[in-house]
Amino acid sequence: MTDISMNKSAPVAKGRQIPDRLTSGWKRGLKSWEALLLVVAVAIFIFNSFASPYFLDPWSLSDASFNFTEKAMIAFAMALLIIAGDIDLSVASIMALVSTVMGVAMGLGASTPVLVFLGLGTGLLCGAFNGVLVAGMGLPSIVVTIGTMSLFRGISYIVLGDGAFTGYPADFAFFGQGYVWWVITFELVLFALFAVLFGLLLHGTSFGRMVYAIGNNATAARFSGIRVNRVRFILFLLTGVMSAIAAICLTSRLGSTRPSIAQGFELEVVTMVVLGGVSILGGSGSIPGVVLAALIMGLLTFGLGLLNVPGIVMSIIIGALLIGVIALPRLWKMVRR
């Protein structure tokens, strides 16, 4: 009884308050990398609207979506792969090989559904090949995918040489040139759909939590019961399939297949992912960040195009952007120290 009375009479600590979860969430959101990306995207949009009188035209904005949708679809899968601690530098070469296979099939008289099926199957096989070498044999992903980057595109050059496949079926053009409603393209709808699906997969499922766990500590994840190699293999499959979907859209939009198709896409895809806040070392990142990064790069390249900036200058800007985003966190830590 004495203890109880003493506890009742004990003074309550002053100044202690229950934290407002909603307010804390807003504060965290305002300080997040995604909030900064949103500000940058709005700033680029405003700058482009003043820089060119054609930018705010609805059809011009619709055309701007082609600058990022195909690359962003690959970036969603690449984001999961990098979060898990791996990388795939062969995505652009997978696109070239997928387009080449579809071109060969088209020359043999294949219909549009057959072309799509063969394209998806080729991307799946390429992703499985990378997955077996990395997850199955334990080889470093960066070394393997540099090798397959040359292998897949080399096959395209052997098949095509300096030539090109043209004359795709008329209904095949819908994937890259079709409009769902007014200025809303089919590619933009696909981009939004995959953004939602990959967002749910990464942030709302146990599979997504396993991806984060593997990226933070693969050994600990393995001891906790996660089948690390199987998850990594699935991620390479996803990357291959998304590369195939992007290849179908790009081939449809261009209406032709060349061995140099999608050259340099891997740089822009990785830049999107890293700019979106995904750590190149793995273990952290988000799909909303990748979406905002894709919008930023699309608006940036489209605005520079309206200003007649040469393509080589755009490549320099993208390369500098990638280096800057990777170096910025380390520079910030050095400044704070």
Coordinates of C-alpha atoms in Angstrom, one line a residue:
M1 CA 0.0 0.0 0.0
T2 CA 2.8 2.3 0.8
D3 CA 4.4 1.7 -2.6
I4 CA 1.1 2.4 -4.3
S5 CA 0.5 5.7 -2.5
M6 CA 4.1 6.7 -3.2
N7 CA 3.6 6.1 -6.9
K8 CA 0.4 8.0 -6.9
S9 CA 2.0 11.0 -5.3
A10 CA 5.1 10.9 -7.5
P11 CA 5.4 14.1 -9.5
V12 CA 4.6 13.9 -13.2
A13 CA 7.5 15.0 -15.5
K14 CA 6.7 18.4 -16.9
G15 CA 7.2 19.2 -20.6
R16 CA 6.5 15.7 -21.8
Q17 CA 4.0 15.6 -24.6
I18 CA 2.5 12.9 -26.8
P19 CA 4.0 13.4 -30.3
D20 CA 1.7 14.4 -33.0
R21 CA 2.1 11.7 -35.6
L22 CA 0.4 13.6 -38.3
T23 CA 2.6 16.6 -37.8
S24 CA 5.7 14.5 -37.7
G25 CA 4.7 12.8 -40.9
W26 CA 4.3 16.1 -42.6
K27 CA 7.7 17.3 -41.4
R28 CA 9.3 14.1 -42.5
G29 CA 7.6 14.5 -45.9
L30 CA 8.7 18.1 -46.4
K31 CA 12.3 17.1 -45.6
S32 CA 12.3 14.0 -47.8
W33 CA 14.2 13.7 -51.1
E34 CA 10.8 13.2 -52.9
A35 CA 9.7 16.7 -51.8
L36 CA 12.9 18.2 -53.2
L37 CA 12.3 16.4 -56.5
L38 CA 8.8 17.7 -56.6
V39 CA 10.0 21.3 -56.2
V40 CA 12.6 20.7 -58.9
A41 CA 10.0 19.3 -61.3
V42 CA 7.7 22.3 -60.8
A43 CA 10.7 24.7 -61.3
I44 CA 11.6 23.0 -64.6
F45 CA 8.0 23.1 -65.7
I46 CA 7.8 26.8 -65.0
F47 CA 11.1 27.5 -66.7
N48 CA 10.1 25.6 -69.8
S49 CA 6.8 27.4 -70.0
F50 CA 8.7 30.7 -70.2
A51 CA 11.5 29.4 -72.4
S52 CA 9.3 28.2 -75.2
P53 CA 5.8 29.3 -76.3
Y54 CA 5.1 25.8 -77.6
F55 CA 5.7 24.0 -74.3
L56 CA 2.3 24.5 -72.8
D57 CA 0.5 23.2 -75.8
P58 CA -1.4 20.0 -74.8
W59 CA 0.0 18.1 -77.8
S60 CA 3.5 19.2 -77.0
L61 CA 3.2 18.0 -73.4
S62 CA 1.8 14.7 -74.8
D63 CA 4.9 14.4 -77.0
A64 CA 7.1 15.1 -73.9
S65 CA 5.9 11.9 -72.3
F66 CA 7.7 9.9 -75.0
N67 CA 11.0 11.2 -73.5
F68 CA 10.6 9.2 -70.3
T69 CA 7.8 6.6 -70.4
E70 CA 9.8 3.8 -72.0
K71 CA 12.9 4.4 -69.9
A72 CA 10.8 4.8 -66.7
M73 CA 9.1 1.4 -67.2
I74 CA 12.6 -0.2 -67.1
A75 CA 13.6 2.1 -64.2
F76 CA 10.8 0.7 -62.0
A77 CA 12.2 -2.8 -62.2
M78 CA 15.8 -1.5 -62.1
A79 CA 15.0 0.3 -58.8
L80 CA 14.0 -3.0 -57.1
L81 CA 17.2 -4.6 -58.5
I82 CA 19.5 -1.8 -57.2
I83 CA 17.7 -1.7 -53.8
A84 CA 18.5 -5.4 -53.5
G85 CA 22.2 -4.7 -54.2
D86 CA 22.5 -5.6 -57.9
I87 CA 22.4 -3.8 -61.2
D88 CA 21.6 -4.6 -64.8
L89 CA 23.5 -2.7 -67.5
S90 CA 22.2 -4.9 -70.3
V91 CA 18.7 -3.4 -70.4
A92 CA 19.3 -1.4 -73.6
S93 CA 20.9 -4.4 -75.3
I94 CA 17.9 -6.6 -74.3
M95 CA 15.7 -4.0 -76.0
A96 CA 17.8 -4.3 -79.2
L97 CA 17.6 -8.1 -79.2
V98 CA 13.8 -8.0 -78.5
S99 CA 13.3 -5.6 -81.4
T100 CA 15.5 -7.8 -83.6
V101 CA 13.6 -10.9 -82.8
M102 CA 10.3 -9.1 -83.5
G103 CA 11.7 -7.8 -86.8
V104 CA 12.7 -11.3 -87.9
A105 CA 9.3 -12.7 -87.0
M106 CA 7.6 -9.8 -88.8
G107 CA 9.6 -10.6 -91.9
L108 CA 8.2 -14.2 -91.7
G109 CA 4.7 -12.9 -91.6
A110 CA 3.9 -13.0 -87.9
S111 CA 0.8 -11.1 -86.6
T112 CA 0.9 -8.5 -83.9
P113 CA -0.1 -10.8 -81.0
V114 CA 2.7 -13.2 -82.1
L115 CA 5.2 -10.3 -82.2
V116 CA 4.3 -9.2 -78.7
F117 CA 4.5 -12.8 -77.4
L118 CA 7.9 -13.3 -78.9
G119 CA 9.2 -10.0 -77.6
L120 CA 8.1 -10.7 -74.1
G121 CA 9.5 -14.2 -74.3
T122 CA 12.9 -12.9 -75.5
G123 CA 13.1 -10.4 -72.7
L124 CA 12.2 -13.1 -70.2
L125 CA 14.9 -15.4 -71.5
C126 CA 17.5 -12.6 -71.4
G127 CA 16.5 -11.8 -67.8
A128 CA 16.7 -15.5 -66.9
F129 CA 20.2 -15.7 -68.4
N130 CA 21.4 -12.8 -66.3
G131 CA 19.7 -14.2 -63.3
V132 CA 21.3 -17.6 -63.6
L133 CA 24.7 -16.2 -63.9
V134 CA 24.3 -13.8 -61.0
A135 CA 21.9 -15.5 -58.6
G136 CA 22.7 -19.1 -59.6
M137 CA 26.5 -19.0 -60.1
G138 CA 27.3 -16.1 -57.7
L139 CA 29.0 -13.9 -60.3
P140 CA 29.0 -10.1 -59.8
S141 CA 26.0 -8.5 -61.5
I142 CA 27.9 -5.5 -62.9
V143 CA 30.5 -7.8 -64.6
V144 CA 27.8 -10.2 -65.9
T145 CA 25.6 -7.5 -67.3
I146 CA 28.5 -5.6 -69.0
G147 CA 29.2 -8.9 -70.8
T148 CA 25.6 -9.6 -71.8
M149 CA 25.3 -5.9 -72.8
S150 CA 27.8 -6.6 -75.6
L151 CA 26.5 -10.1 -76.2
F152 CA 22.8 -9.2 -76.8
R153 CA 23.6 -6.2 -79.0
G154 CA 26.2 -8.1 -80.8
I155 CA 23.6 -10.7 -81.8
S156 CA 21.5 -7.8 -83.2
Y157 CA 24.4 -6.5 -85.3
I158 CA 25.1 -10.0 -86.6
V159 CA 21.4 -10.5 -87.7
L160 CA 20.9 -7.0 -89.1
G161 CA 24.4 -5.6 -90.0
D162 CA 23.8 -2.1 -91.4
G163 CA 20.2 -2.9 -92.4
A164 CA 16.8 -2.4 -90.7
F165 CA 13.5 -4.2 -90.4
T166 CA 10.5 -2.1 -91.5
G167 CA 6.9 -2.7 -92.5
Y168 CA 5.4 -3.7 -89.2
P169 CA 1.6 -4.4 -89.1
A170 CA -0.6 -1.3 -88.9
D171 CA -2.2 -2.4 -85.6
F172 CA 1.3 -2.9 -84.1
A173 CA 1.7 0.9 -84.2
F174 CA -0.8 1.4 -81.4
F175 CA 1.6 0.5 -78.7
G176 CA 4.0 3.4 -79.4
Q177 CA 1.8 5.8 -81.3
G178 CA -1.8 5.2 -80.1
Y179 CA -3.9 7.5 -77.9
V180 CA -6.3 6.2 -75.3
W181 CA -8.1 9.5 -74.9
W182 CA -7.4 13.0 -76.3
V183 CA -3.7 13.6 -75.6
I184 CA -3.3 10.7 -73.3
T185 CA -1.0 8.2 -75.0
F186 CA -1.1 4.4 -74.5
E187 CA 2.5 4.6 -73.2
L188 CA 1.6 7.1 -70.6
V189 CA -1.2 4.9 -69.4
L190 CA 1.3 2.0 -69.2
F191 CA 3.7 4.2 -67.2
A192 CA 1.0 5.1 -64.7
L193 CA -0.2 1.5 -64.4
F194 CA 3.3 0.2 -63.7
A195 CA 4.1 3.0 -61.3
V196 CA 1.2 1.9 -59.2
L197 CA 1.9 -1.8 -59.5
F198 CA 5.6 -1.5 -58.6
G199 CA 4.8 0.9 -55.8
L200 CA 2.4 -1.6 -54.3
L201 CA 4.9 -4.4 -54.9
L202 CA 7.8 -2.6 -53.2
H203 CA 6.0 -0.8 -50.4
G204 CA 3.0 -2.9 -49.7
T205 CA 4.0 -6.6 -49.9
S206 CA 6.3 -9.0 -48.1
F207 CA 8.3 -9.4 -51.3
G208 CA 9.2 -5.7 -51.2
R209 CA 10.3 -6.0 -47.6
M210 CA 12.5 -8.9 -48.6
V211 CA 14.1 -6.8 -51.3
Y212 CA 15.0 -4.1 -48.7
A213 CA 16.3 -6.7 -46.3
I214 CA 18.6 -8.3 -49.0
G215 CA 19.9 -4.8 -50.0
N216 CA 20.7 -3.9 -46.4
N217 CA 22.3 -7.2 -45.4
A218 CA 22.0 -10.3 -47.7
T219 CA 23.7 -12.6 -45.1
A220 CA 21.3 -11.6 -42.3
A221 CA 18.4 -11.9 -44.8
R222 CA 19.5 -15.4 -45.6
F223 CA 19.7 -16.4 -42.0
S224 CA 16.3 -15.0 -41.3
G225 CA 14.8 -17.4 -43.8
I226 CA 14.6 -15.3 -47.0
R227 CA 15.6 -17.2 -50.2
V228 CA 17.9 -14.5 -51.3
N229 CA 19.0 -16.0 -54.6
R230 CA 15.4 -16.8 -55.7
V231 CA 14.4 -13.1 -55.0
R232 CA 17.4 -11.9 -57.0
F233 CA 16.5 -14.2 -59.9
I234 CA 12.9 -12.9 -59.9
L235 CA 14.2 -9.3 -60.0
F236 CA 16.3 -10.1 -63.1
L237 CA 13.3 -11.7 -64.7
L238 CA 11.3 -8.5 -64.0
T239 CA 14.0 -6.3 -65.5
G240 CA 14.1 -8.4 -68.6
V241 CA 10.3 -8.4 -69.0
M242 CA 10.1 -4.6 -68.5
S243 CA 12.9 -4.1 -71.0
A244 CA 10.9 -6.2 -73.5
I245 CA 7.8 -4.0 -72.9
A246 CA 9.8 -0.9 -73.4
A247 CA 11.3 -2.4 -76.6
I248 CA 7.8 -3.2 -78.0
C249 CA 6.7 0.4 -77.3
L250 CA 9.9 1.9 -78.8
T251 CA 9.8 -0.3 -81.9
S252 CA 6.2 0.5 -82.4
R253 CA 6.8 4.2 -82.1
L254 CA 9.7 4.2 -84.5
G255 CA 8.1 1.7 -86.9
S256 CA 11.5 0.0 -87.6
T257 CA 14.3 -2.1 -86.0
R258 CA 17.9 -1.2 -86.1
P259 CA 20.8 -2.8 -84.2
S260 CA 21.6 0.6 -82.6
I261 CA 18.0 1.0 -81.2
A262 CA 17.9 2.2 -77.5
Q263 CA 21.7 2.9 -77.5
G264 CA 22.6 4.7 -74.3
F265 CA 19.3 3.9 -72.5
E266 CA 21.0 2.1 -69.7
L267 CA 22.7 5.4 -68.6
E268 CA 19.4 7.2 -68.5
V269 CA 17.6 4.4 -66.7
V270 CA 20.3 4.2 -64.0
T271 CA 20.3 8.0 -63.7
M272 CA 16.5 8.0 -63.2
V273 CA 16.8 5.4 -60.4
V274 CA 19.6 7.2 -58.6
L275 CA 18.1 10.6 -59.0
G276 CA 14.9 9.2 -57.6
G277 CA 16.7 8.6 -54.3
V278 CA 17.6 4.9 -54.6
S279 CA 21.0 4.2 -53.0
I280 CA 23.4 2.9 -55.5
L281 CA 24.8 0.7 -52.7
G282 CA 21.3 -0.8 -52.1
G283 CA 19.0 -1.0 -49.2
S284 CA 16.9 2.2 -49.6
G285 CA 14.8 4.0 -52.2
S286 CA 11.2 4.4 -53.3
I287 CA 9.0 4.2 -56.4
P288 CA 7.5 7.7 -56.0
G289 CA 11.0 9.1 -56.1
V290 CA 11.7 7.2 -59.4
V291 CA 8.4 8.5 -60.8
L292 CA 9.4 12.1 -60.0
A293 CA 12.9 11.6 -61.4
A294 CA 11.4 10.3 -64.6
L295 CA 9.2 13.4 -64.9
I296 CA 12.2 15.6 -64.2
M297 CA 14.4 14.0 -66.9
G298 CA 11.5 14.0 -69.4
L299 CA 10.7 17.7 -68.8
L300 CA 14.4 18.5 -68.9
T301 CA 15.3 16.8 -72.1
F302 CA 12.1 18.0 -73.8
G303 CA 12.7 21.6 -72.8
L304 CA 16.3 21.4 -74.0
G305 CA 15.0 20.0 -77.3
L306 CA 12.6 22.9 -77.8
L307 CA 15.6 25.2 -77.3
N308 CA 17.5 23.3 -80.0
V309 CA 20.2 22.0 -77.6
P310 CA 22.2 19.3 -79.4
G311 CA 21.8 15.7 -78.3
I312 CA 25.5 15.4 -77.3
V313 CA 25.0 18.3 -74.8
M314 CA 22.0 16.5 -73.3
S315 CA 24.2 13.4 -72.9
I316 CA 26.8 15.5 -71.1
I317 CA 24.1 16.9 -68.8
I318 CA 22.7 13.5 -68.0
G319 CA 26.1 12.1 -67.2
A320 CA 27.0 15.1 -65.0
L321 CA 23.6 14.7 -63.3
L322 CA 24.3 11.0 -62.5
I323 CA 27.8 11.8 -61.1
G324 CA 26.4 14.7 -59.1
V325 CA 23.6 12.8 -57.5
I326 CA 25.9 10.0 -56.5
A327 CA 28.5 12.4 -55.1
L328 CA 26.1 14.8 -53.4
P329 CA 25.4 12.7 -50.3
R330 CA 29.1 12.1 -49.6
L331 CA 30.0 15.7 -50.1
W332 CA 27.2 16.7 -47.7
K333 CA 28.6 14.4 -45.1
M334 CA 32.0 15.9 -45.6
V335 CA 30.7 19.4 -45.1
R336 CA 28.8 18.4 -42.0
R337 CA 31.9 16.9 -40.5

